[in-house]
Structure formats: C-alpha cells, structure tokens
Amino acid sequence: MAKKREKSKKPAGFTKGVLRLLILLVTSLLIFAALVLPELISQSNIPTGVGEASAQEILAPYSITYESKVLTERARMQAAAAVSPVYLPVDPSISRRNFETLNSVLYYISAVRKDSYGTQEQKLKDLAAISSVKLSSTVAEQLLEIDDQSWQEIETEARRVLEQVMRDTIRNDNVAQIRSNLPAVIDFSFGQDEAQIIIALVSPLITPTSLFSEEQTNLAREQARASIEPISRQIIAGEVVVRRGQIIREEDYEALNVFGLAKPVNQTDRIITNAVLTGIIAVITALYFIRRQDQPFFSIKALLVIASMFILFLALGRFLVVNRTIVPYLYPVAAFGLTLSIIFNLEIGVVMSLFLAILMVFDNTREAELSVFYLVPAIVGMLTIGRARRISAFLAAGLLTGVAAMAVVVAFRLGDTYTDLIGLTSLMASALINGLASGSLALLLQYVVSQILDVPTALQLLDVSRPDHPLLQYILRNAPGSYQHSLLVSNLAEQAAEAIGADRMLVRVGALFHDAGKANNPAFFIENQGKDKLDSHDNLDPAIAAATIIQHVHDGVALAKKYRLPSRVIDFIREHHGTMLTLYQYSQATAAADDPESVNKALFTYPGPKPQSRETAILMLADGTEARSRSETPRSDDEIRALIRKTIDTYKNEGQLDATDLTLKDLSTIEESFFQTLQRSYHPRIQYPTLRTNGNADSNGSKSAG
C-alpha cells in the first residue's frame, strides 16, 4: 500500500513541477517579447517615424532632386477619386420586360377575381403565390373587394405609371428615391387605398435601366492615374527637411530615406543581447524560487499572479519609457514591489523589483539613472509600508517613495549641464507624483491580488475584526460567554504569535471567530450557561453530547462562509480542535459501556484537520490553555506554568502539531508568552477592609488591586 501511495503522489508533484517550468518558459518568452517588440515597433534606431514628433531639426546634407513616389501616388489617388462612377447606356429591354411582367400580373389578378368557384381563402392564396410582385394580405383583400370598374381603372393607371417611370434613366443609387416618389406620379383622382394597390403593383417592377460598370469605372480611374506625370521634389543643401517638434509626414520620411538618414540598422545583435539577458534572469529566478519552495509565493496560482504582474509592468514600461523624457519618471513601477511585499513578504518584493528595474531600462541611454530610480524608491516604500495595517500606511509609503525618487533625480541631474532648473523641477515633481501614484496603485492591486489568491491582507483582517462585524455581533448577542472567551484567547494567541514571528494579526482574527459555531447552540456550552445550568447535557447520551459539541466546528465554518470570511480565517475554525477527542464525553461513554473497547472513538473525535500552520497551532494551544485556566483557576506562578506546560505537552504528544513547522524553541517561547499573559490575568488581589459610615458596613467593601 505504501508503494502504491508513493506512485500516486509522484504524478501530482511531477505535474506541478511541469506547470512551474511551463510558467517560467512562457514568462521568459513574454519578457523577451516585451524587450524586443517596443524597439521593433517604434524603431527607436530610426531618427523619426511617420506621425511622430521629431526630436531634433534635420538639415539636408546636400542638394538633390528626386522623383517623389509619395507625392506622385497622392496626386494619382486624388485624380482617380475624382472620376465619377461609369454607368452603361439605358437598356430598353429592361423596361419592356418589366412592362410585360406587369401585364402578366394584372391578367392573373383579373382571372383570380373572376373565378366564381374559388373561395375567398383560396383567392388570397392565389394572390400570395405571385412571385414577381409580393402583395400584402391587406392589398390582396382590397383587390378582391373593389368593383370591376375600379379594377379596370387601377390596371390602366398602373400601366401608365410604370411606363412613365421606366422612360427615365434609373440607376442603383436612385431606385429608392424613384419608388418613394410614386405617390406623386399617380393620378390624384384615385383614393388612398387604390393608390396603395397601384404602388404595390408597380414598385417591385421599378429596377435599374442603366447598370454600373465596374470595369469601365476602373478603366477610367486608371486613365486618370496615368495622366499624372511623376512629381519631382528638389531639396537644397542646408534646407530644413524636418523641424524640431514637427509631426513627420510621409513625404518627410521619404526625404529622410533618400538622404540615408532613416535607414534601419541590423537588429540581430540587439535581439541576441535581449535573449541572453532574458535567459540569465530566468535562470536566476528559477534558482531563487527553488530555494524558496516553502514560501507561499511558490504555489502555482501565486506564480501565475506574480508572472502576470511582472509582464504587465514590464511591457507597459518598455512601451512608455523608450524615447520619452518625462513619462519614465511618472511610471509607478514601485507599486509592483509594494504589492508583493504586502501580499507575501519584503524579500520577494525586493528581488522581483530588482529584476524589473534591470529589464525596464536595459539598452536605454539613461539605464544607470533609471534603474536606480526604479529600484531604490521601491525599496524605501516597501520598508515603510510593512504589512500595511492602515490606509495611512499607503500614503506614507507613497510619500516616502516619492521623496526617495526625488533624491535620485537630484543625485543624477544636479550636475548635468543639459538639465536646466525648469527641467529639474519638472523631473522632481514627476518623481513625487510617481511615489504617490505607486502608493495608490498598490492599494488597489493588493486588494485585487488578495482576492485572486485568497490571501487576507492586514487591511482585510482589520476590517473583519471590527467589533461591529455582523458575525461578531451575532456571537456577542447569542453567545456572550463564548465571545468573551474568544477575546481572551485572541489576546493570549496574539502575544504568542508576535513572540515567535508568526502573523499576529491573522492569529488574532482567527481567534475571534474560532468558536463562531457556538452561537448557533450557545446554551450547550458551559461558558454560556448560568450557575444553575452547569453540565445541563450530562443526562444526554455521551455520543449525542459529543456530536453536539463537535457540530460547533461545522456550524462555525458554515457561518464563516455565509459572512464571507477569508479562507485563512476559516482554517482556524476547522483546525482549532484538530483531531482531538471530546474527552469528557468519551470518558462517560467508556465508563458506561460493558466493554470500553467497544466504544467508537470516531463518534467522539473532531473532524480536523490537525493545524496546518504555526498560526492555527498557536490558536489551538491558546484555546486549550485559556479553557484549562478557567477550569483550574491557578493561584501561583508554578501552577500557571504547570497548567501551560501540561496543555502544550498534551497536544504535542497527541501529534496535533506534527503538520506545522513549530520548533521546540517556538513551543518554549509560546509557553513563556502564555505565562506572561496569564500571570497578569491571575495577579494577586488585595482585600480592602470594610468601610463603616455611621456604624453601617459598606456592602462594596472589597476591591481588586491593579
């Protein structure tokens, strides 16, 4: 069975390894594309491009007269566009054919009208069957209802109207207009209904009599193009070909090509260099992530998110930074590192920001300045923002990032003879805006990324830990004893988490909600019972009592999902009892059973799983310690230490901590933290003497000191 289990695990690990390799390869290809494509698209080696503003004034190095293909083609296109469409002469056969069709239709309608054996329904079907003229049901009914005299007049008028209209030249572009003018052609002696019948009969038969000739039109346009002689352009030596700031037109770019000033150089060397750099970065990144497999950012989803953000920032940056003056100093690159440091840790933020800064400015004329500009302020921001527990942290990080960016600008530009005071001021203002924009963008990105990865940020944890959170209010109203217990556990666990370097905010929030399920059945739990109701479930079957107690875990998970708590917080609810026994009920069951071995332990065991992280393990230990301290009420330091040690040893010996990376040193630190917290809770109290006033004793004579 063990061998089969090992074989079944290999494919899963192998698949994840392949996926990570695939992510690395695809990311490397996209990075290479982000490095190369902006250069190829913008052709930064060419002085100017059509539609772009010239960065400098370009003079003709010598006099030249050349045939301008651009100007010649433009003139020929204008000449061709001026040619009107060519139509063939009017074809009389079309009019005759349409007139014959009308006669056939009129004869057919007359026959239908005279059919004495046909029913009304049959006649309508016969009229609807006419293919050349589609008659509506209304017109068909009118044709059958009018008298013979009116019908004869309609026949005569329909022939007259069609003949009159078809005598004119009809083209595709005026058919609709002629049809819309039919009411004006019909004799005004006809009523509205009769006129509609005539229009229905004649309108479909009005067709073009002069057809468009594409062949002759194209021939005429070609003749017009051929009539334009090649246009020559003369440029004198020293003449301005392109002025500084001028938008480059096609003829300007053509002139630059004629002088050899815009001939592209070979891009092969640049492509090879970019490929080598991409490969180096990919190898270093792979080695780094392999050494950090224990980190949360090594998961497939996290790698995809990091890679996507990296490529997005790099691609946008490469397109925006190349051949720009101010834009590179406005681009909020620091937001990338800030987001990673908030979601994961400072290390991954710094490492990935370093790679991004190198790639962003590679092969740039100001690569030294910009690489420092993108990296140093980002590191300052990451060191400032920490875990971003307040909105103000983003503002502070953005402000300090901007100040650091301004310092970099001053360091590189203050002694630059090409940068005047106005230019330096503009760059410094851009740097400050960059920092503030980075902080704002990081605030948005950390929320989006945390939702994608289901990783709660400090801001989210602060939000759900507010006393007015609906679920906390539900617990407080229904199970005030459990709520107070959770507060005590959260204080105990938070201090221990901070002592060993765990996520204290996550531990605190998890502790607040770990017993949420008790709010569904509060009276069953001792902390919510009055003194006269202690052990109210002693009369129940132990298995039923155990099931009811265990149910609070399932209820807690359901409530957490209902109120949309982060999954990391839900883990605390699932894992805070691990797979321990409800020992009291199990002891009752074994005591009552004839054969203690016959008692099914599964009925008295929490569903688990065991704690999977240091944070949930701390909560388990804090929960057990707080519950035991309320039960045993230690009166001395030795009793407190013994109580804590006994609790920790119980969970450790039961294997509940095996799935975590807690060390013996961590457990010792946790034990000491618990002791310090409980010692302050169970400090000695001073009994004040009874106060007497006018011979009467004060009923509130005792008071606790400290």
XYZ file of C-alpha atoms in Angstrom:
706
model
C 0.000 0.000 0.000
C 2.883 2.357 0.783
C 4.419 1.840 -2.663
C 1.090 2.491 -4.361
C 0.697 5.652 -2.319
C 4.149 6.858 -3.352
C 3.359 6.196 -7.009
C 0.102 8.109 -6.749
C 1.899 11.104 -5.256
C 4.574 11.311 -7.949
C 2.270 12.354 -10.775
C 0.836 15.244 -8.714
C 4.292 16.548 -7.799
C 5.532 15.950 -11.321
C 2.569 17.827 -12.771
C 3.173 20.825 -10.508
C 6.838 20.807 -11.478
C 5.927 20.775 -15.158
C 3.446 23.602 -14.614
C 6.066 25.705 -12.838
C 8.537 25.037 -15.649
C 5.887 25.965 -18.198
C 5.151 29.209 -16.330
C 8.878 30.021 -16.349
C 9.218 29.329 -20.088
C 6.118 31.276 -21.086
C 7.091 34.164 -18.823
C 10.594 34.195 -20.317
C 9.179 34.325 -23.843
C 6.846 37.162 -22.903
C 9.688 39.041 -21.208
C 11.776 38.645 -24.352
C 8.860 39.927 -26.418
C 8.433 42.882 -24.059
C 12.115 43.736 -24.523
C 12.216 43.379 -28.297
C 8.791 44.376 -29.594
C 8.785 48.004 -28.393
C 12.090 48.503 -30.185
C 10.864 46.895 -33.376
C 7.511 48.667 -33.311
C 8.830 52.132 -32.556
C 12.075 51.557 -34.499
C 13.968 53.616 -31.986
C 17.123 53.408 -34.136
C 15.356 55.472 -36.820
C 15.508 59.226 -36.085
C 11.782 59.712 -36.719
C 8.698 57.783 -37.782
C 5.630 58.870 -39.693
C 3.148 60.575 -37.372
C 5.727 61.108 -34.617
C 7.166 64.432 -33.496
C 10.778 64.931 -34.499
C 13.136 65.113 -31.539
C 15.599 67.274 -33.477
C 15.929 69.522 -36.515
C 17.300 67.690 -39.567
C 19.004 69.566 -42.426
C 19.670 68.304 -45.952
C 23.349 67.337 -46.188
C 23.445 68.092 -49.930
C 21.216 69.253 -52.794
C 19.109 66.663 -54.548
C 16.233 66.330 -56.958
C 14.323 63.059 -56.821
C 11.077 61.562 -58.016
C 8.735 61.542 -55.048
C 6.703 58.374 -55.065
C 4.677 59.657 -52.121
C 3.631 62.906 -53.818
C 3.084 61.180 -57.161
C 0.922 58.458 -55.646
C -1.043 61.019 -53.650
C -1.787 63.048 -56.819
C -2.765 59.915 -58.728
C -5.089 58.793 -55.939
C -6.740 62.206 -55.937
C -7.179 62.052 -59.725
C -8.688 58.573 -59.521
C -11.012 59.594 -56.696
C -12.278 62.496 -58.806
C -13.553 60.110 -61.521
C -17.307 59.571 -61.265
C -18.735 56.044 -61.486
C -19.359 54.918 -65.084
C -22.805 53.513 -65.989
C -23.827 51.607 -69.105
C -26.375 53.180 -71.532
C -30.069 52.688 -70.773
C -31.243 49.205 -71.743
C -34.805 49.447 -73.212
C -35.274 45.695 -72.923
C -35.399 46.023 -69.161
C -38.366 48.398 -69.339
C -40.161 46.167 -71.835
C -39.549 43.089 -69.747
C -40.890 44.793 -66.629
C -43.935 46.069 -68.542
C -44.682 42.543 -69.776
C -44.347 41.267 -66.234
C -46.876 43.851 -65.066
C -49.331 42.807 -67.780
C -48.982 39.170 -66.755
C -49.599 40.064 -63.123
C -52.660 42.154 -63.973
C -54.063 39.400 -66.190
C -53.532 36.842 -63.422
C -55.225 39.033 -60.818
C -58.202 39.555 -63.140
C -58.521 35.804 -63.569
C -58.476 35.282 -59.809
C -61.111 37.944 -59.304
C -63.396 36.348 -61.930
C -63.048 32.829 -60.503
C -66.613 32.149 -59.386
C -65.772 28.774 -57.889
C -62.855 29.869 -55.715
C -63.377 30.738 -52.084
C -62.089 33.936 -50.548
C -59.358 31.994 -48.788
C -58.287 30.249 -51.974
C -58.170 33.518 -53.895
C -55.971 35.088 -51.230
C -53.597 32.124 -51.501
C -53.537 32.525 -55.294
C -52.650 36.204 -54.992
C -49.968 35.454 -52.414
C -48.400 32.991 -54.857
C -47.436 35.747 -57.314
C -43.621 35.691 -57.338
C -42.776 38.843 -59.265
C -44.942 41.091 -57.093
C -45.323 40.364 -53.395
C -48.724 41.548 -52.242
C -49.500 42.087 -48.586
C -52.617 40.484 -47.150
C -54.236 43.912 -46.864
C -53.632 44.769 -50.536
C -54.793 41.287 -51.598
C -58.063 41.698 -49.725
C -58.577 45.129 -51.281
C -58.004 43.660 -54.757
C -60.808 41.169 -54.168
C -63.182 43.707 -52.655
C -63.076 46.527 -55.257
C -65.582 46.514 -58.127
C -64.680 45.747 -61.730
C -64.814 49.367 -62.822
C -62.314 50.395 -60.178
C -60.098 47.447 -61.045
C -60.002 48.422 -64.719
C -59.053 51.965 -63.784
C -56.290 50.643 -61.490
C -54.956 48.419 -64.284
C -54.814 51.340 -66.688
C -53.143 53.641 -64.164
C -50.573 51.009 -63.140
C -49.514 50.568 -66.776
C -49.307 54.324 -67.275
C -47.264 54.902 -64.129
C -44.767 52.119 -64.860
C -44.335 53.256 -68.452
C -43.795 56.851 -67.388
C -41.296 55.986 -64.691
C -39.313 53.476 -66.735
C -38.747 56.018 -69.502
C -36.309 57.827 -67.207
C -32.742 56.699 -66.538
C -32.777 54.568 -63.410
C -29.580 53.639 -61.560
C -28.841 51.728 -58.407
C -28.326 54.935 -56.483
C -31.741 56.431 -57.326
C -34.086 53.399 -57.337
C -35.209 54.014 -53.764
C -35.862 57.682 -54.453
C -37.978 56.940 -57.566
C -40.026 54.367 -55.656
C -40.628 56.834 -52.823
C -41.888 59.403 -55.375
C -44.527 57.049 -56.844
C -47.457 58.602 -54.895
C -46.778 61.891 -56.705
C -46.922 60.186 -60.138
C -50.311 58.521 -59.549
C -53.353 60.458 -60.690
C -54.872 62.334 -57.766
C -58.352 61.071 -58.657
C -57.513 57.749 -57.067
C -58.243 57.258 -53.414
C -55.672 56.308 -50.780
C -56.475 52.570 -50.878
C -56.430 52.461 -54.692
C -53.129 54.366 -54.762
C -51.636 51.810 -52.357
C -52.701 48.989 -54.703
C -51.028 50.736 -57.670
C -47.838 51.293 -55.653
C -47.810 47.632 -54.570
C -48.107 46.527 -58.216
C -45.623 48.965 -59.755
C -42.930 49.477 -57.089
C -41.300 45.991 -57.313
C -41.014 46.376 -61.106
C -39.008 49.595 -60.923
C -35.454 48.357 -61.477
C -32.254 49.992 -62.769
C -32.195 50.533 -66.517
C -28.616 51.836 -66.510
C -26.240 49.422 -64.793
C -22.978 50.323 -63.025
C -19.887 49.217 -64.946
C -17.081 48.383 -62.568
C -14.796 47.544 -65.463
C -15.285 50.870 -67.234
C -15.073 52.800 -63.957
C -11.747 51.158 -63.085
C -10.517 51.815 -66.609
C -11.438 55.492 -66.334
C -9.693 55.759 -62.988
C -6.580 54.063 -64.331
C -6.571 56.507 -67.221
C -6.865 59.361 -64.737
C -3.935 57.970 -62.728
C -1.865 57.503 -65.882
C -2.456 61.096 -66.868
C -0.500 62.287 -63.822
C 3.202 62.685 -64.548
C 5.758 61.723 -61.857
C 6.281 64.587 -59.420
C 9.832 65.619 -58.649
C 10.977 67.242 -55.435
C 14.041 69.427 -55.103
C 15.809 69.948 -51.798
C 18.704 72.367 -51.461
C 21.716 71.660 -49.258
C 21.148 73.092 -45.786
C 17.399 73.214 -46.255
C 15.372 72.087 -43.245
C 13.951 68.653 -44.024
C 12.255 68.204 -40.649
C 11.912 70.831 -37.939
C 12.210 70.058 -34.230
C 8.789 69.097 -32.870
C 7.316 68.739 -36.365
C 4.949 65.835 -36.977
C 6.584 63.631 -39.589
C 4.607 63.228 -42.816
C 5.079 60.515 -45.414
C 6.940 62.863 -47.767
C 9.262 63.897 -44.908
C 10.065 60.301 -44.082
C 10.652 59.610 -47.787
C 13.115 62.507 -47.935
C 14.997 61.132 -44.932
C 15.240 57.768 -46.666
C 16.568 59.439 -49.822
C 19.349 61.049 -47.798
C 20.009 57.763 -45.977
C 19.119 59.333 -42.643
C 16.334 56.868 -41.813
C 17.729 53.575 -42.983
C 17.153 50.914 -40.272
C 20.246 49.206 -38.893
C 20.555 45.468 -38.340
C 18.578 44.417 -35.234
C 20.201 40.980 -34.893
C 22.758 41.990 -32.267
C 20.105 43.678 -30.141
C 17.792 40.662 -30.331
C 20.592 38.298 -29.300
C 21.535 40.551 -26.378
C 17.943 40.684 -25.157
C 17.644 36.901 -25.448
C 20.794 36.369 -23.368
C 19.622 38.804 -20.681
C 16.207 37.123 -20.545
C 17.861 33.731 -20.139
C 20.087 34.955 -17.306
C 17.151 36.495 -15.435
C 15.090 33.311 -15.973
C 17.825 31.070 -14.558
C 18.389 33.297 -11.516
C 14.644 33.486 -10.902
C 14.268 29.716 -11.156
C 17.112 29.131 -8.696
C 15.660 31.677 -6.290
C 12.197 30.120 -6.301
C 13.648 26.618 -5.924
C 15.438 27.793 -2.775
C 12.164 29.264 -1.500
C 9.798 26.348 -2.050
C 8.476 26.713 1.489
C 7.177 30.210 0.799
C 3.520 30.899 -0.111
C 4.578 32.545 -3.369
C 5.791 29.146 -4.668
C 2.236 27.936 -5.312
C 1.068 27.646 -8.913
C -1.562 30.362 -8.544
C 0.855 32.737 -6.823
C 3.489 32.191 -9.517
C 0.911 32.926 -12.206
C -0.117 36.152 -10.489
C 3.484 37.276 -9.945
C 4.398 36.446 -13.547
C 1.336 38.245 -14.919
C 2.018 41.384 -12.885
C 5.702 41.314 -13.818
C 4.971 41.037 -17.539
C 2.275 43.710 -17.389
C 4.513 46.232 -15.619
C 7.462 45.384 -17.886
C 5.530 45.541 -21.161
C 3.837 48.834 -20.319
C 7.108 50.242 -19.066
C 9.066 49.284 -22.175
C 6.454 50.876 -24.394
C 6.261 54.037 -22.276
C 9.908 54.529 -21.329
C 11.561 54.239 -24.754
C 12.362 57.669 -26.276
C 10.365 59.583 -23.656
C 11.548 62.376 -21.376
C 9.028 62.797 -18.554
C 6.955 59.601 -18.794
C 9.702 57.319 -17.343
C 9.655 59.404 -14.161
C 5.870 59.168 -13.884
C 5.571 55.400 -14.385
C 4.625 53.898 -10.942
C 6.908 50.853 -11.011
C 7.188 50.805 -7.215
C 3.555 49.660 -6.971
C 4.681 46.214 -8.158
C 7.145 45.704 -5.310
C 4.806 47.257 -2.745
C 2.047 44.832 -3.712
C 4.303 41.777 -3.479
C 5.731 42.840 -0.122
C 2.224 43.310 1.302
C 0.803 40.055 -0.056
C 3.900 37.883 0.527
C 6.962 39.439 2.166
C 9.670 42.053 1.766
C 12.169 39.633 0.249
C 10.114 38.660 -2.805
C 9.193 42.312 -3.308
C 12.832 43.436 -3.385
C 14.032 40.556 -5.578
C 11.328 40.943 -8.212
C 11.662 44.746 -8.168
C 15.386 44.345 -8.868
C 14.707 42.129 -11.892
C 12.019 44.507 -13.127
C 14.275 47.562 -12.792
C 17.064 45.855 -14.758
C 14.798 44.768 -17.602
C 12.812 48.015 -17.734
C 15.797 50.203 -18.630
C 18.039 47.724 -20.442
C 19.658 49.244 -23.548
C 18.403 52.694 -22.571
C 20.690 55.704 -22.796
C 19.826 56.530 -19.154
C 19.782 52.966 -17.848
C 22.003 53.662 -14.819
C 19.860 56.562 -13.617
C 16.506 54.917 -14.319
C 17.454 51.548 -12.814
C 18.356 53.285 -9.536
C 15.254 55.473 -9.867
C 13.009 52.406 -10.162
C 14.686 50.259 -7.501
C 15.733 52.489 -4.589
C 12.403 54.309 -4.071
C 10.572 50.976 -4.338
C 12.725 49.511 -1.559
C 12.140 52.610 0.576
C 8.402 52.223 0.047
C 8.462 48.524 0.925
C 10.416 49.175 4.115
C 7.933 51.899 5.028
C 4.673 50.139 4.299
C 5.404 46.933 6.235
C 2.216 44.874 6.472
C 0.078 47.916 5.565
C -2.236 47.776 8.559
C -3.683 51.222 7.902
C -4.736 53.175 4.817
C -2.366 55.858 6.036
C 0.482 53.371 5.548
C -0.074 53.546 1.786
C 0.003 57.338 1.881
C 3.179 57.339 3.967
C 4.824 54.743 1.724
C 3.819 56.659 -1.401
C 5.110 59.929 0.017
C 8.462 58.468 1.082
C 8.752 56.642 -2.240
C 8.265 59.972 -3.981
C 10.819 61.696 -1.755
C 13.349 58.920 -2.425
C 12.665 59.224 -6.153
C 13.241 62.984 -5.952
C 16.550 62.341 -4.196
C 17.635 60.011 -7.004
C 16.740 62.648 -9.602
C 18.755 65.290 -7.757
C 21.721 62.932 -7.370
C 21.892 62.195 -11.090
C 20.729 65.502 -12.567
C 22.041 68.265 -10.341
C 25.441 68.353 -12.036
C 24.065 67.667 -15.509
C 24.783 70.664 -17.769
C 21.966 69.649 -20.112
C 19.276 69.892 -17.397
C 18.140 73.393 -16.506
C 16.272 74.435 -13.369
C 12.867 74.108 -15.028
C 13.713 70.644 -16.314
C 15.000 69.543 -12.909
C 11.867 70.880 -11.223
C 9.663 69.014 -13.714
C 11.510 65.755 -13.095
C 11.303 66.163 -9.317
C 7.582 66.884 -9.493
C 7.148 63.817 -11.690
C 9.088 61.731 -9.163
C 6.840 62.862 -6.312
C 3.714 62.124 -8.361
C 5.236 58.740 -9.189
C 5.567 57.875 -5.499
C 2.028 58.913 -4.614
C 0.666 57.065 -7.654
C 2.620 53.952 -6.645
C 1.075 54.002 -3.178
C -2.422 54.454 -4.588
C -1.960 51.749 -7.212
C -0.547 49.365 -4.597
C -3.685 49.885 -2.502
C -5.802 48.789 -5.467
C -3.538 45.935 -6.551
C -3.178 44.417 -3.084
C -6.960 44.160 -2.858
C -7.279 42.571 -6.325
C -4.389 40.143 -5.814
C -5.555 39.170 -2.327
C -8.969 38.304 -3.761
C -7.426 36.211 -6.542
C -5.069 34.326 -4.211
C -7.497 34.315 -1.278
C -4.742 35.743 0.916
C -6.140 38.117 3.547
C -4.260 41.375 3.843
C -3.818 43.313 7.066
C -6.486 45.783 5.954
C -8.970 42.984 5.330
C -8.167 41.394 8.672
C -8.631 44.717 10.418
C -11.960 45.147 8.691
C -13.342 41.749 9.717
C -12.043 42.136 13.284
C -14.059 45.303 13.899
C -16.462 44.814 16.827
C -19.373 45.829 14.604
C -18.721 42.992 12.150
C -22.075 41.191 11.648
C -20.737 37.775 12.668
C -19.036 39.107 15.796
C -22.266 40.869 16.706
C -24.127 37.594 16.155
C -21.736 35.780 18.507
C -21.930 38.559 21.096
C -25.732 38.548 21.164
C -26.230 34.776 21.125
C -23.176 33.514 22.988
C -21.662 36.293 25.128
C -19.653 33.796 27.155
C -18.065 32.353 24.021
C -17.412 35.887 22.780
C -15.542 36.787 25.976
C -13.641 33.504 25.784
C -12.639 34.347 22.190
C -11.385 37.766 23.255
C -9.219 36.209 25.966
C -7.915 33.574 23.561
C -7.159 36.212 20.917
C -5.076 38.232 23.377
C -3.248 35.121 24.540
C -2.609 33.872 20.991
C -1.661 37.247 19.525
C 1.114 37.809 22.053
C 2.498 34.324 21.421
C 2.357 34.794 17.641
C 4.297 38.025 17.887
C 6.861 36.354 20.132
C 7.739 33.667 17.546
C 7.383 35.903 14.470
C 4.092 34.464 13.217
C 1.290 36.548 11.693
C -0.179 38.035 14.855
C -2.979 39.864 13.041
C -4.145 36.670 11.367
C -3.955 34.802 14.680
C -5.986 37.476 16.446
C -8.745 37.455 13.827
C -8.798 33.665 13.676
C -9.143 33.535 17.455
C -12.068 35.964 17.420
C -14.039 33.699 15.101
C -12.800 30.232 16.099
C -15.881 29.449 18.238
C -18.419 31.181 15.978
C -20.378 27.938 15.650
C -21.272 28.005 19.351
C -23.578 30.946 18.653
C -25.995 28.552 16.931
C -26.417 26.492 20.129
C -24.999 28.640 22.938
C -26.781 27.027 25.888
C -24.966 23.753 25.281
C -21.564 25.238 26.099
C -20.549 25.858 29.681
C -19.252 29.404 29.209
C -22.753 30.473 28.149
C -24.588 28.676 30.990
C -25.690 30.185 34.272
C -24.536 28.713 37.574
C -27.761 26.769 37.940
C -27.391 25.177 34.499
C -23.882 23.816 34.620
C -23.482 20.476 32.877
C -27.016 20.644 31.516
C -26.137 17.970 28.965
C -24.935 15.378 31.499
C -28.189 13.490 31.111
C -27.720 13.145 27.355
C -26.201 10.148 25.675
C -22.433 10.839 25.540
C -22.317 10.258 21.785
C -25.144 12.749 21.222
C -23.489 15.263 23.526
C -20.179 14.803 21.697
C -21.856 15.212 18.316
C -23.496 18.426 19.509
C -20.186 19.781 20.744
C -18.353 18.778 17.565
C -21.108 20.367 15.493
C -19.920 23.824 16.534
C -16.952 23.373 14.194
C -19.219 22.646 11.213
C -21.579 25.447 12.199
C -18.652 27.833 12.538
C -17.392 27.017 9.052
C -20.887 27.492 7.629
C -21.283 30.856 9.368
C -17.841 31.974 8.228
C -18.690 31.160 4.630
C -22.058 32.871 4.957
C -20.356 36.058 6.148
C -17.573 35.621 3.558
C -14.616 35.415 5.888
C -11.237 34.746 4.227
C -10.374 31.066 3.857
C -7.299 31.516 6.063
C -9.620 32.617 8.878
C -11.921 29.655 8.215
C -8.878 27.396 8.685
C -8.755 28.467 12.338
C -12.329 27.275 12.847
C -11.618 23.922 11.203
C -8.292 23.262 12.884
C -8.534 24.701 16.393
C -9.530 21.308 17.863
C -7.561 19.272 15.347
C -8.483 15.609 15.633
C -8.720 15.558 19.428
C -11.312 13.632 21.415
C -14.174 15.195 23.328
C -12.542 13.572 26.315
C -15.260 14.189 28.891
C -17.981 12.571 26.785
C -15.663 9.776 25.682
C -14.838 9.019 29.332
C -18.548 8.915 30.145
C -19.157 6.510 27.278
C -16.331 4.150 28.254
C -17.416 4.232 31.904
C -20.975 3.317 30.973
C -20.015 0.615 28.470
C -19.593 -3.030 29.464
C -16.589 -3.194 27.174
C -14.712 0.119 26.942
C -13.011 -1.120 23.779
C -16.376 -1.300 22.048
C -16.835 2.483 22.208
C -16.345 4.001 18.754
C -13.725 6.720 19.104
C -14.740 8.262 15.784
C -18.009 9.415 17.346
C -16.059 11.488 19.867
C -13.322 12.822 17.556
C -13.248 16.267 15.991
C -13.155 16.161 12.179
C -9.929 18.132 11.925
C -7.691 18.538 10.142
C -4.800 18.997 12.510
C -3.321 22.513 12.487
C -1.545 23.067 9.186
C 0.241 26.301 10.087
C 2.012 27.894 13.007
C -0.848 30.345 13.374
C -3.616 27.752 13.757
C -1.396 25.709 16.073
C -0.913 28.749 18.315
C -4.681 29.173 18.469
C -5.147 25.510 19.443
C -2.650 25.895 22.271
C -4.115 29.228 23.397
C -7.675 27.881 23.294
C -6.759 24.851 25.371
C -4.697 26.891 27.809
C -7.394 29.509 28.361
C -10.091 26.863 28.859
C -7.938 24.927 31.321
C -7.030 28.092 33.220
C -10.718 28.928 33.716
C -11.372 25.401 34.895
C -8.429 25.046 37.286
C -8.007 28.720 38.343
C -4.257 28.618 39.136
C -3.207 30.629 42.183
C 0.569 30.760 41.806
C 3.196 31.146 39.120
C 4.147 27.487 39.423
C 0.556 26.407 38.918
C 0.258 28.659 35.848
C 3.456 27.241 34.326
C 2.384 23.679 35.072
C -1.017 24.287 33.508
C 0.518 25.747 30.319
C 3.144 23.023 30.015
C 0.566 20.302 30.547
C -1.663 21.761 27.820
C 1.165 22.075 25.293
C 2.501 18.597 26.090
C -0.958 17.095 25.643
C -1.344 18.480 22.121
C 2.256 17.675 21.238
C 2.023 14.086 22.458
C -1.254 13.612 20.583
C 0.534 14.580 17.357
C -1.640 17.631 16.813
C 1.383 19.816 15.980
C 3.022 17.412 13.527
C 1.765 19.195 10.383
C 3.242 22.547 11.452
C 6.820 23.796 11.416
C 6.816 24.762 15.083
C 10.147 24.015 16.730
C 10.869 23.168 20.358
C 12.249 26.682 20.694
C 8.962 28.065 19.358
C 6.998 25.988 21.864
C 9.212 27.231 24.670
C 8.673 30.829 23.530
C 4.922 30.263 23.297
C 4.899 28.778 26.782
C 6.701 31.814 28.174
C 4.357 34.196 26.339
C 1.310 32.375 27.703
C 2.786 32.567 31.185
C 3.397 36.314 30.978
C -0.155 36.942 29.743
C -1.865 34.641 32.266
C 0.293 35.892 35.112
C -1.068 39.369 34.536
C -4.608 37.971 34.442
C -4.291 35.994 37.682
C -2.346 38.566 39.702
C -2.900 38.683 43.495
C -5.784 40.757 44.741
C -5.906 42.941 47.866
C -8.890 42.618 50.165
C -9.772 46.057 51.399
C -11.211 46.400 54.930
C -14.901 47.029 55.311
C -15.688 50.699 55.463
C -18.145 51.845 58.101
C -20.127 55.060 57.928
C -22.265 55.988 60.906
C -21.865 52.481 62.180
C -23.044 50.794 58.942
C -20.853 48.500 56.823
C -20.325 49.285 53.136
C -21.605 46.351 51.141
C -18.965 47.024 48.449
C -16.051 46.674 50.734
C -13.766 44.514 48.568
C -11.787 45.765 45.627
C -9.189 44.237 43.369
C -5.859 45.974 43.170
C -4.148 46.616 39.894
